[in-house]
Short mmCIF file of C-alpha atoms in Angstrom, two decimals:
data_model
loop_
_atom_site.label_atom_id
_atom_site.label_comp_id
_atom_site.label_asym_id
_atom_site.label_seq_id
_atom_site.Cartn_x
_atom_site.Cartn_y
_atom_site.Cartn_z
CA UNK A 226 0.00 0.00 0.00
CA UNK A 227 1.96 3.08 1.50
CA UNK A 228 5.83 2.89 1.68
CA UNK A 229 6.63 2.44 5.45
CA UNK A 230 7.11 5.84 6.38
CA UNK A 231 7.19 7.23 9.94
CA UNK A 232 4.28 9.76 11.11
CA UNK A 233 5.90 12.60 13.76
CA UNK A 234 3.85 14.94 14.97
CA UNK A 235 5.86 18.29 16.62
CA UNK A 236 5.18 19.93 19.48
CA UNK A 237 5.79 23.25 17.85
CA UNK A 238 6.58 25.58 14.61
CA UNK A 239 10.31 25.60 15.48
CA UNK A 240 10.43 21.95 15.86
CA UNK A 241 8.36 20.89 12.94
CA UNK A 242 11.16 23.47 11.28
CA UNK A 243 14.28 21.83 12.79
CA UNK A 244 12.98 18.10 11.84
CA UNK A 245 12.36 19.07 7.79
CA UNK A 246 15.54 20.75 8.04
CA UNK A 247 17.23 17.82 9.60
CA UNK A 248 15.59 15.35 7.41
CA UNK A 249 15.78 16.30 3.72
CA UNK A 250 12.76 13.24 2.54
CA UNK A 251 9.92 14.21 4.96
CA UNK A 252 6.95 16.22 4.28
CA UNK A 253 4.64 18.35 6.07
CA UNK A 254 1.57 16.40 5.81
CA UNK A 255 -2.19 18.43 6.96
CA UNK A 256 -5.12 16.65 5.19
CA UNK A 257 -3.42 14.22 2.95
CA UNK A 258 -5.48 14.17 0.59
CA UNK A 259 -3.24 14.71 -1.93
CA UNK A 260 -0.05 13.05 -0.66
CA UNK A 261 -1.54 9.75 0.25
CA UNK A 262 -2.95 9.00 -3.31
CA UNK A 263 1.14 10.20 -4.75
CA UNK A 264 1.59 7.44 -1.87
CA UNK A 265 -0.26 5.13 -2.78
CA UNK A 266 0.79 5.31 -6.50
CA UNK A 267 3.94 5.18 -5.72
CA UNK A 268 5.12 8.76 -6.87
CA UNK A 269 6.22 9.51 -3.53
CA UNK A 270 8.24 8.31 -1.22
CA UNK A 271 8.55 10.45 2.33
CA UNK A 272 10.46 9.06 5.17
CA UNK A 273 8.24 10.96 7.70
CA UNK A 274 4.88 12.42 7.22
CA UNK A 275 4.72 15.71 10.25
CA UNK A 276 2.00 16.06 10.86
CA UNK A 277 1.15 20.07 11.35
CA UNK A 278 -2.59 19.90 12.47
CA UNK A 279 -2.33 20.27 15.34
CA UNK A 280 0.37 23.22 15.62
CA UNK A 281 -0.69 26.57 17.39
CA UNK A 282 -3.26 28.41 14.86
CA UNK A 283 -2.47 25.66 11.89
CA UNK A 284 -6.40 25.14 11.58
CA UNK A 285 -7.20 28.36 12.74
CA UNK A 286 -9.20 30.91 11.05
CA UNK A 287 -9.84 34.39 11.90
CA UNK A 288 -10.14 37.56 11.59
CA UNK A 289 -7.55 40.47 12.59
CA UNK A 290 -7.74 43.69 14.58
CA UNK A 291 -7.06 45.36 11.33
CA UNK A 292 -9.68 43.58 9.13
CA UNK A 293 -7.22 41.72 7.57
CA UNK A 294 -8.08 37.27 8.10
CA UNK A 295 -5.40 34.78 8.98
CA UNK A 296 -5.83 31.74 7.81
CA UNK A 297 -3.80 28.38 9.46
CA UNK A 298 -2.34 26.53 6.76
CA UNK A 299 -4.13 23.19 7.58
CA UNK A 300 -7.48 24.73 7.60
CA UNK A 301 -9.49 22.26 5.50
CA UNK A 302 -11.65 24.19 2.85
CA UNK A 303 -15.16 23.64 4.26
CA UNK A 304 -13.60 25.44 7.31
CA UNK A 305 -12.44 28.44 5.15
CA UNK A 306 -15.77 28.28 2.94
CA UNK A 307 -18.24 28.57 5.74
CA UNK A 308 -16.04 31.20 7.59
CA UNK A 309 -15.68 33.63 4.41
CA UNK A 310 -19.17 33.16 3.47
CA UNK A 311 -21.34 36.33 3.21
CA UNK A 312 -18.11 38.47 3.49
CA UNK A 313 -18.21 40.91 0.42
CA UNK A 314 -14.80 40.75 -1.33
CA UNK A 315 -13.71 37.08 -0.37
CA UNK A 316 -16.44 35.48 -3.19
CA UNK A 317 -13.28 33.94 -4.84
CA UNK A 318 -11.66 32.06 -2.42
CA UNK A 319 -15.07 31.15 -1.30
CA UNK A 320 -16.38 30.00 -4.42
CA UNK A 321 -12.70 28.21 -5.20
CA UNK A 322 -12.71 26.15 -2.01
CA UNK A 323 -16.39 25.02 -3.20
CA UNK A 324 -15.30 23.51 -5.78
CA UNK A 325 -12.17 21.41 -4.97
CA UNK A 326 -12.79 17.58 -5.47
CA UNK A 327 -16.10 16.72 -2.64
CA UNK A 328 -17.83 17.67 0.46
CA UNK A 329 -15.53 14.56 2.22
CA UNK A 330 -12.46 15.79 0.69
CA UNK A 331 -13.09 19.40 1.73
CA UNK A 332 -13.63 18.44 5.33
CA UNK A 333 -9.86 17.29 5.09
CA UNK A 334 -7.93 19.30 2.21
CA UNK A 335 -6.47 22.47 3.68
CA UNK A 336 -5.20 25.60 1.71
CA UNK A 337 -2.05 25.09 2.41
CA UNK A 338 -1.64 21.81 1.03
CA UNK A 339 -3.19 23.17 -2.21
CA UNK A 340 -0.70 25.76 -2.69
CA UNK A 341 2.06 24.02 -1.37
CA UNK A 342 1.83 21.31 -4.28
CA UNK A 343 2.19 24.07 -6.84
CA UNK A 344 -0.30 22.62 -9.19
CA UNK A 345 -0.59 24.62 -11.86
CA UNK A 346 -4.46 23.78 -11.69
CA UNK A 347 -5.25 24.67 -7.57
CA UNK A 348 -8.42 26.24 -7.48
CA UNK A 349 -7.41 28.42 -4.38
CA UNK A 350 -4.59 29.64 -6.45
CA UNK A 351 -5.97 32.31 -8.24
CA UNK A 352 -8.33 33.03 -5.96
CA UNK A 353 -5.21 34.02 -3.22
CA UNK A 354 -3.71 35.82 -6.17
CA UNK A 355 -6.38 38.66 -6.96
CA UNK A 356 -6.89 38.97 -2.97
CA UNK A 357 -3.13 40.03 -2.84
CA UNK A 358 -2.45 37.10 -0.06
CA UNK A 359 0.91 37.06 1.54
CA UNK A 360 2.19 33.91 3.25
CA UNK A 361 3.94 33.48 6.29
CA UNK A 362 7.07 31.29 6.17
CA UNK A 363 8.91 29.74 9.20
CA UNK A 364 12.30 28.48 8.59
CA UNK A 365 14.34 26.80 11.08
CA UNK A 366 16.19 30.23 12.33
CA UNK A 367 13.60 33.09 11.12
CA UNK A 368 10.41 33.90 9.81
CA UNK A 369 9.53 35.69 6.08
CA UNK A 370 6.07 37.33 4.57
CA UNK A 371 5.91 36.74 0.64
CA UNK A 372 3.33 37.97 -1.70
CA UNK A 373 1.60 34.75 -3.27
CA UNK A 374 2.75 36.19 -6.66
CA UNK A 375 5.89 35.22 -5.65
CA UNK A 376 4.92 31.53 -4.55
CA UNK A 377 4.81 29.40 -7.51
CA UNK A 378 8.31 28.47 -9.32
CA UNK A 379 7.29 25.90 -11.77
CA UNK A 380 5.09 22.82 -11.93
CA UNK A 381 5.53 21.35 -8.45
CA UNK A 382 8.12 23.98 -7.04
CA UNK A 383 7.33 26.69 -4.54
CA UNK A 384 9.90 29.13 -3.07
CA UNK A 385 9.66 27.10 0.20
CA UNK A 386 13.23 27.01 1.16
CA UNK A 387 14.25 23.32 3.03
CA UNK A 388 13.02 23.66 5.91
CA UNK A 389 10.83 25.90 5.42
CA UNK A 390 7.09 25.32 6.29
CA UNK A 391 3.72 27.24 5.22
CA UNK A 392 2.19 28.86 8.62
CA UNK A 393 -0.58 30.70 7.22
CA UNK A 394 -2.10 32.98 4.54
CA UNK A 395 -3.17 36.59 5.40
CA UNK A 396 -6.00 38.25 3.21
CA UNK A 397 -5.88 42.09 3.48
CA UNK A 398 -9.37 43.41 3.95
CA UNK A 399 -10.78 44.59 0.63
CA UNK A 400 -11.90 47.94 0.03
CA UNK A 401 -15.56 48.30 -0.24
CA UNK A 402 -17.43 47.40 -1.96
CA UNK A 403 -15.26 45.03 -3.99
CA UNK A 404 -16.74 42.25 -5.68
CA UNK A 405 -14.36 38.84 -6.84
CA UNK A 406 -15.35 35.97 -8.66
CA UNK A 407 -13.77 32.13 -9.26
CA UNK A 408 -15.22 30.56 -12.08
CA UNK A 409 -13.80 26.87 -12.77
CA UNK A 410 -14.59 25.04 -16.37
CA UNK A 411 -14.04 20.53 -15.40
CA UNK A 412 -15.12 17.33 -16.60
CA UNK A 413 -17.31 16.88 -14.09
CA UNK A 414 -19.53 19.09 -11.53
CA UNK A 415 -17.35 17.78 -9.00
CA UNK A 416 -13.90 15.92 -8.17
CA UNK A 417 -12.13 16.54 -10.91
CA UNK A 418 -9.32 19.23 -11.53
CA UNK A 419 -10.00 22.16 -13.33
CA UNK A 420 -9.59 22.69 -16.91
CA UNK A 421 -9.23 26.74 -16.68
CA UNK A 422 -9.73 28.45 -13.43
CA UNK A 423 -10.56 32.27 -13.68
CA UNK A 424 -10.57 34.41 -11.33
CA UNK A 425 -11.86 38.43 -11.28
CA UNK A 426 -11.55 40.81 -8.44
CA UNK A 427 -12.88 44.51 -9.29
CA UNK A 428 -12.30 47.41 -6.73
CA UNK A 429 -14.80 50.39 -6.54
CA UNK A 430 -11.81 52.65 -7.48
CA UNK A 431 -12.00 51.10 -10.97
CA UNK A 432 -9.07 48.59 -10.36
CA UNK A 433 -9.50 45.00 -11.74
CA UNK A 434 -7.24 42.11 -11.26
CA UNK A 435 -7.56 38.78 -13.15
CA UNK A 436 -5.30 35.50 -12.21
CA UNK A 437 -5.96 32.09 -14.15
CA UNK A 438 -5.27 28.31 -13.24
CA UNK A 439 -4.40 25.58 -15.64
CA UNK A 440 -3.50 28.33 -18.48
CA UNK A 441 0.03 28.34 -17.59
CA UNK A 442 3.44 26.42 -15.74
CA UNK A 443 2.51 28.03 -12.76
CA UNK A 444 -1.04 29.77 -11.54
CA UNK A 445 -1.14 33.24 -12.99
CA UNK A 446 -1.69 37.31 -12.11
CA UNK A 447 -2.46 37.90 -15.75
CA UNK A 448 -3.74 41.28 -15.26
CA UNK A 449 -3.90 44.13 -12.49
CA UNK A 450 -5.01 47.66 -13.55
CA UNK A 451 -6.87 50.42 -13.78
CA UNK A 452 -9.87 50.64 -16.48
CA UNK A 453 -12.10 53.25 -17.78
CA UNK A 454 -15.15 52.50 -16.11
CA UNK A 455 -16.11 51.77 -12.70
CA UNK A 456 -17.33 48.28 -12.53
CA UNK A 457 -20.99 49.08 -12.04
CA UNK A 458 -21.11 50.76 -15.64
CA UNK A 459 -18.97 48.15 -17.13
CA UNK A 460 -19.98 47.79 -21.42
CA UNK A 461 -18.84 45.21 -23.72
CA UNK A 462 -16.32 47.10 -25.14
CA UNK A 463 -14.24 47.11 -21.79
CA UNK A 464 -14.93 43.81 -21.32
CA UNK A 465 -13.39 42.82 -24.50
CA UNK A 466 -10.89 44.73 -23.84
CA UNK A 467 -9.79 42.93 -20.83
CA UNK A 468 -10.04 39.51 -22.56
CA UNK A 469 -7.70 40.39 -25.58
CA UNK A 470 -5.21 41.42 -23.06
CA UNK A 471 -5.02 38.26 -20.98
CA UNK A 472 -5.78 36.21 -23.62
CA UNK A 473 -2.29 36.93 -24.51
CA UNK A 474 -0.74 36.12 -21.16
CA UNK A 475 -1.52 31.91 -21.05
CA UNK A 476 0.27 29.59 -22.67
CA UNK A 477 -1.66 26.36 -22.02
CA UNK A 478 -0.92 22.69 -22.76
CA UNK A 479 -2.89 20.13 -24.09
CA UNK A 480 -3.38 17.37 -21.60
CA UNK A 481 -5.64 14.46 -20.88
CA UNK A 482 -8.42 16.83 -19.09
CA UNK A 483 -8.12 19.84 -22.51
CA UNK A 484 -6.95 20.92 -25.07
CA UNK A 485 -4.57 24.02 -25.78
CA UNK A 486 -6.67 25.36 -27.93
CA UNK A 487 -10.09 24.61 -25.44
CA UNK A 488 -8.13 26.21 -22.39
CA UNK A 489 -6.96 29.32 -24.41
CA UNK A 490 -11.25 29.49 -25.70
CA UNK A 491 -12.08 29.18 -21.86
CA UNK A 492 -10.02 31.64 -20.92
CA UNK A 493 -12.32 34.18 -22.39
CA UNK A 494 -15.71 32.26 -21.86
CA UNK A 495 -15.25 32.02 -17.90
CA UNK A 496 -14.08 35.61 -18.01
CA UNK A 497 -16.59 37.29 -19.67
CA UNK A 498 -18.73 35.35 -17.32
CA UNK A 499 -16.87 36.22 -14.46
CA UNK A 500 -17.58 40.13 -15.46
CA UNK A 501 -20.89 39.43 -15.59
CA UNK A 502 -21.68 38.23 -12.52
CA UNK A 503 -19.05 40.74 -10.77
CA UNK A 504 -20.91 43.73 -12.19
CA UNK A 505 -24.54 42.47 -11.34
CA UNK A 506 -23.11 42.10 -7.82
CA UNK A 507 -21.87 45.50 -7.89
CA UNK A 508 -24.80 46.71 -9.03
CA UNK A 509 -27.15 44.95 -6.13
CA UNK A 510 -24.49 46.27 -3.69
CA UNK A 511 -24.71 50.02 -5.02
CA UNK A 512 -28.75 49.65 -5.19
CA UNK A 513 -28.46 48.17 -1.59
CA UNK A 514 -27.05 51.35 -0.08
CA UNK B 50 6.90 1.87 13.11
CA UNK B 51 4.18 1.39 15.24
CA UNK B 52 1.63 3.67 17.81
CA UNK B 53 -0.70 2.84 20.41
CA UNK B 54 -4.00 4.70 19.90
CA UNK B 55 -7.31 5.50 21.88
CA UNK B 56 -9.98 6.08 20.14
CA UNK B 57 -13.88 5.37 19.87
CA UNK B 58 -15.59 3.72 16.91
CA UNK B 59 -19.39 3.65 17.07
CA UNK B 60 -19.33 4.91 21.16
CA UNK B 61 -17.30 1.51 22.07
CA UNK B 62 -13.78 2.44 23.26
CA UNK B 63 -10.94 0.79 21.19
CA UNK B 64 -7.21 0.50 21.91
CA UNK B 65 -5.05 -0.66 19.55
CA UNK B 66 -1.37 -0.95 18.19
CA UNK B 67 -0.94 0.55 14.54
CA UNK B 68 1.68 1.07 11.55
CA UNK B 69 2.28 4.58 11.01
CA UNK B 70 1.84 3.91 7.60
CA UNK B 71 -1.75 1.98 7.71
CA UNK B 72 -4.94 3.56 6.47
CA UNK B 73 -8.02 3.79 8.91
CA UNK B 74 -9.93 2.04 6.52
CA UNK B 75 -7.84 -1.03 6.68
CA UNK B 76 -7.83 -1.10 10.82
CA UNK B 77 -11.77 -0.87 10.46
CA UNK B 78 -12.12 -3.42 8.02
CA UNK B 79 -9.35 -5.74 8.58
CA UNK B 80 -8.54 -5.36 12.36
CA UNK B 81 -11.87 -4.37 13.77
CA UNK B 82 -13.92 -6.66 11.77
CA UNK B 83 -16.11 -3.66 10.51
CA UNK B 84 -16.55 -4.53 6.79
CA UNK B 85 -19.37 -2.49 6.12
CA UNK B 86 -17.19 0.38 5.09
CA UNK B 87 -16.15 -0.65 1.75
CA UNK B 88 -13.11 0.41 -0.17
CA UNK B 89 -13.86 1.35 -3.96
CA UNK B 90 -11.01 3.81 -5.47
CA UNK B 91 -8.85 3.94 -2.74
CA UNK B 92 -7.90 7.79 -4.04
CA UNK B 93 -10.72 9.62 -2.50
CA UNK B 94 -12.77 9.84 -5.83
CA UNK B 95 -15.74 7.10 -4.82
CA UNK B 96 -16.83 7.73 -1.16
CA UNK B 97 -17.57 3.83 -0.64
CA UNK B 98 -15.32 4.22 2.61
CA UNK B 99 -17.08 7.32 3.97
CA UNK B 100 -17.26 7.70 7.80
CA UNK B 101 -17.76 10.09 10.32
CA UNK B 102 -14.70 11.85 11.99
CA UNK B 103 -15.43 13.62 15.25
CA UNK B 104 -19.01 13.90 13.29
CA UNK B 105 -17.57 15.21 9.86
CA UNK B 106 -17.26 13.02 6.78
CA UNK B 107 -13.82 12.01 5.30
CA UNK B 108 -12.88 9.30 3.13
CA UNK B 109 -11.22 6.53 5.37
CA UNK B 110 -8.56 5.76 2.65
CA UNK B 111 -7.20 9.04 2.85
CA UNK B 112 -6.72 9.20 6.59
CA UNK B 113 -3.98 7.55 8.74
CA UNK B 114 -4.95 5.23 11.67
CA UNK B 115 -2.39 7.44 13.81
CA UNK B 116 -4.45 10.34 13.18
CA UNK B 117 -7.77 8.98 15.32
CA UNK B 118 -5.88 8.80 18.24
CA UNK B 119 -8.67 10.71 20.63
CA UNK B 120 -11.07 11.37 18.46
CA UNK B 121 -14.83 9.74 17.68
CA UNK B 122 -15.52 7.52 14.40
CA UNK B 123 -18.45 6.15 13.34
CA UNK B 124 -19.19 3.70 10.61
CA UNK B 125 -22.70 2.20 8.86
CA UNK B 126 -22.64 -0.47 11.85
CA UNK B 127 -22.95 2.46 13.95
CA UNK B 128 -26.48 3.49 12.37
CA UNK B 129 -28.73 0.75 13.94
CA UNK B 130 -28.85 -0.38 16.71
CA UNK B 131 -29.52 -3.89 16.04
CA UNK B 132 -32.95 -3.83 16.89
CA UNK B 133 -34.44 -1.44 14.11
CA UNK B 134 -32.93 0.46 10.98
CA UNK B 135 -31.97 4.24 11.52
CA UNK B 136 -34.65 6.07 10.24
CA UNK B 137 -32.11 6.94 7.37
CA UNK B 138 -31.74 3.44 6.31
CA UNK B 139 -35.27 2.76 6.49
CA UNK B 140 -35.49 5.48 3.63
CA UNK B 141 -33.10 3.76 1.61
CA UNK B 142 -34.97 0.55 1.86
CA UNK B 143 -39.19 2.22 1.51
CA UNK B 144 -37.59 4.44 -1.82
CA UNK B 145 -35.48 1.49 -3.51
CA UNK B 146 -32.03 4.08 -3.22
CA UNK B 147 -30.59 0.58 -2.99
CA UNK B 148 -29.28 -1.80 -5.87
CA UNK B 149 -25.69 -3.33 -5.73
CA UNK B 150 -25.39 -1.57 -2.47
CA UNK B 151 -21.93 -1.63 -2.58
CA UNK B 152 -21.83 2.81 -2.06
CA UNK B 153 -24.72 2.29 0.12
CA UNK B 154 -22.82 2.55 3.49
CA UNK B 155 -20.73 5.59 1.84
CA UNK B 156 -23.92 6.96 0.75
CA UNK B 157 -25.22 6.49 4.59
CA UNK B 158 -22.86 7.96 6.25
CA UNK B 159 -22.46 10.98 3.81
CA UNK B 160 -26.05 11.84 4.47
CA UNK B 161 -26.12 11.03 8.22
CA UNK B 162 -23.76 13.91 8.65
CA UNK B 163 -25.55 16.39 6.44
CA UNK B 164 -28.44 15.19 8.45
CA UNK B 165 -27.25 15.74 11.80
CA UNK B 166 -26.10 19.08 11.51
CA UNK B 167 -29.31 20.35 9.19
CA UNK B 168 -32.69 18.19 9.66
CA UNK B 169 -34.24 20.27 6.38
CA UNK B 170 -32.16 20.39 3.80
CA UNK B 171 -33.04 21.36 -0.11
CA UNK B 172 -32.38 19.02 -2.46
CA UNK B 173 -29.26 21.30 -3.81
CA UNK B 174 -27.73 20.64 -0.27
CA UNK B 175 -28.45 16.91 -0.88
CA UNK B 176 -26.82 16.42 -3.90
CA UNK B 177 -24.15 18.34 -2.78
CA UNK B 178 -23.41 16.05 0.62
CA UNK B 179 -23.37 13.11 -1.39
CA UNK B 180 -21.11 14.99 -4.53
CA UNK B 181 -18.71 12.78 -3.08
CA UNK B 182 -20.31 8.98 -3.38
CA UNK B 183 -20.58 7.48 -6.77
CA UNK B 184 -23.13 5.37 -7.94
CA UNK B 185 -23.28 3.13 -11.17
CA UNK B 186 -27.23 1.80 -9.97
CA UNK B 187 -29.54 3.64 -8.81
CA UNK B 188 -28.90 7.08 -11.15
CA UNK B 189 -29.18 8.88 -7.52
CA UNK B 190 -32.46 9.88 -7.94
CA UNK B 191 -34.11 7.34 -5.61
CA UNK B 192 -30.92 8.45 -3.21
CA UNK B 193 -32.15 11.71 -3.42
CA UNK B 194 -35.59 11.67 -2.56
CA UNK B 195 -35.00 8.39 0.53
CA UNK B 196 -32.60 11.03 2.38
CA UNK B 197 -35.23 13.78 2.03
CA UNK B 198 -38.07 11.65 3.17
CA UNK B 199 -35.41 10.73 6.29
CA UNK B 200 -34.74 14.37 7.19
CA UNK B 201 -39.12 15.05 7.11
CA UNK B 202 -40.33 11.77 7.73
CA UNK B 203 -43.78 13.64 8.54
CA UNK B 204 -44.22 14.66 5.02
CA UNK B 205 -45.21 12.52 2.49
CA UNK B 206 -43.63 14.23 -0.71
CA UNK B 207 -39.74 14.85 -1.22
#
């Protein structure tokens, strides 16, 4: 079944730090969801799994003094999803977390773990990306903040440093009233990976930011900036606008879930959809004041 | 490597020695002589070996035996109590969601915890507690309709 690996569970952040350090084939295991099918299959082969659950504020979720919400890496996604909920801004990561694999998986799957495996495809990805997260990183002698932008290396590779370990993701509060929006296209309703993930955050000062998953080696900010129109008054033209420009930022692979071609079509489809919705919801929220 | 654990499965205290590398499906079925959790994909993607976790469902081959150490499982023997059907079961059986029955227990449990924390849910929150639990029989309609007759058993419609 499983290689015979060892299960350690630390009795804090510095000592979860020193043992990954210290021991080059272990990995930080929260749901394991993801690492004990690569198990399983064979595709990987840890000496320890360390366990991080139960870690001061690792399944934690709350919200700060200054608005801002911490996050514990573990945190499985129902968790996140039920907490966000309602709160105008966070739609994305709401609606991302929704739609990773099932309802059984979600109770387990954290954030972390999706980020961590630098899937080009993670649903929370983009979602993190147009909220401007910033991780915290413990290493074994300090402690860093980086943006998420600045998260994703390649296929598989994060900027985690060895030893290094994923503590939690901070969401800055959004100015009001901003609207975001994750739109996944899949195989299936649900379990399955996504195809294209969009997702659209626009600001009341006229800002918009748009980051995609599964378009490119790593999840994508493939546009921040200011537009014309505030998004209330948004018209086709500026829509189209928007989609011609990131349009030209994937580069997309055919693969046994799409096509090149079907991803790069998607791209626009979910986008334009994305608008949609985010400008009806602006709307509601203006006509609600 | 091995760990003693404490934990309960279906109220009944168990201690036991485990791997660190065993799967808390296999210690139900093949240590604890609970076989009515089944194991289908064995990569999270069928359900079949859904249980309750501290009252939450998770797939059982996706969690580590080492990992229930304190906490509260329950399985599909942990529905009855020998004497009549949970009224969730019952549904199964009056609406025919049954036919190979081999994601039934899966399909059980997945509902039992939707039910327990929401005793009126719409048929979107249905669907999506059991999003998890495939089944090639029944075309999940029948599914559908026996856990909404269990959560209003007073009404006679879904």
């Amino acid at each position: 079944m499983f290689n015979k690996f060892d299960y350690v569970v630390p009795t804090s952040w510095a000592d979860a730090c020193s043992f990954m350090a210290s021991h080059p084939t272990a990995m930080i295991y929260a749901g394991g969801t993801d690492i004990l099918v690569r198990c399983r299959e064979g595709r990987l082969l840890p000496s320890h799994l360390v366990d991080i659950k139960g870690l001061p504020g690792a399944t934690a979720i709350a919200q700060a003094e200054d608005g801002s919400i911490v996050i514990g890496a573990a945190t499985p996604l129902n968790a996140i999803e039920r907490f966000l909920k309602g709160k105008a801004g966070y739609e994305a990561l709401v609606q991302a977390a929704h739609v990773v694999g099932s309802w059984q998986i979600r109770n387990r799957a954290s954030v972390g773990g999706n980020i961590c495996n630098a899937s080009p495809a993670a649903d929370t990805a983009p979602a993190l990306l147009v909220l401007e997260a910033t991780l915290r990183l413990v290493g074994p002698s300090d402690e860093r903040i980086l943006p998420v932008g600045e998260f994703f290396l390649a296929p598989g590779k994060t900027a985690l440093l060895p030893g290094e370990i994923l503590r939690s993701i901070v969401l800055p509060a959004p100015a009001e009233p901003t609207v975001s929006i994750y739109l996944k296209a899949a195989r299936t309703k649900a379990v399955d990976l996504a195809q294209v993930g969009v997702a659209l955050l626009m600001l009341p000062d006229k800002n918009v930011r748009v980051a995609l998953g599964a378009v490119a080696p790593v999840p994508l900010l493939a546009w921040s900036g200011r537009q014309s129109a505030p998004p209330a008054n948004w018209t086709t033209e500026e829509t189209e606008r928007l989609v011609s420009v990131v349009e030209q930022m994937v580069a997309p692979i055919t693969d046994l879930r799409a096509t090149a071609d079907y991803r790069r079509h998607m791209v626009g489809v979910l986008l334009r959809r994305a608008v949609g919705q985010a400008t009806l919801l602006h709307q509601e929220r203006g006509e609600g004041r | 490597m091995q760990r003693k654990i404490a934990f309960t499965v279906n109220q009944q205290q168990v201690e036991i020695v485990v791997d660190t590398f065993e799967r808390l499906i296999d210690v139900l079925r093949e240590r604890l002589d609970l076989t009515g959790t089944k194991e289908g994909c064995g990569g999270g993607e069928c359900g079949a070996c859904t249980v309750l976790l501290d009252g939450e469902s998770i797939n059982s081959c996706l969690v580590l035996a080492v990992e229930v150490d304190g906490k509260a499982v329950r399985t599909v023997e942990g529905l009855s109590n020998y004497l009549e059907l949970d009224k969730l079961q019952q549904a199964f059986v009056n609406e025919g969601a049954i036919q190979c029955g081999f994601c039934t227990p899966g399909m059980l449990m997945s509902a039992r915890a939707l039910l327990d924390k929401n005793n009126e849910p719409t048929v979107a929150e249905i669907r999506e507690a059991i999003s998890g639990n495939l089944c090639r029989c029944t075309g999940y309609e029948r599914i559908v309709v026996a856990v909404s007759k269990a959560a209003r058993p007073a009404s006679a419609k879904a």
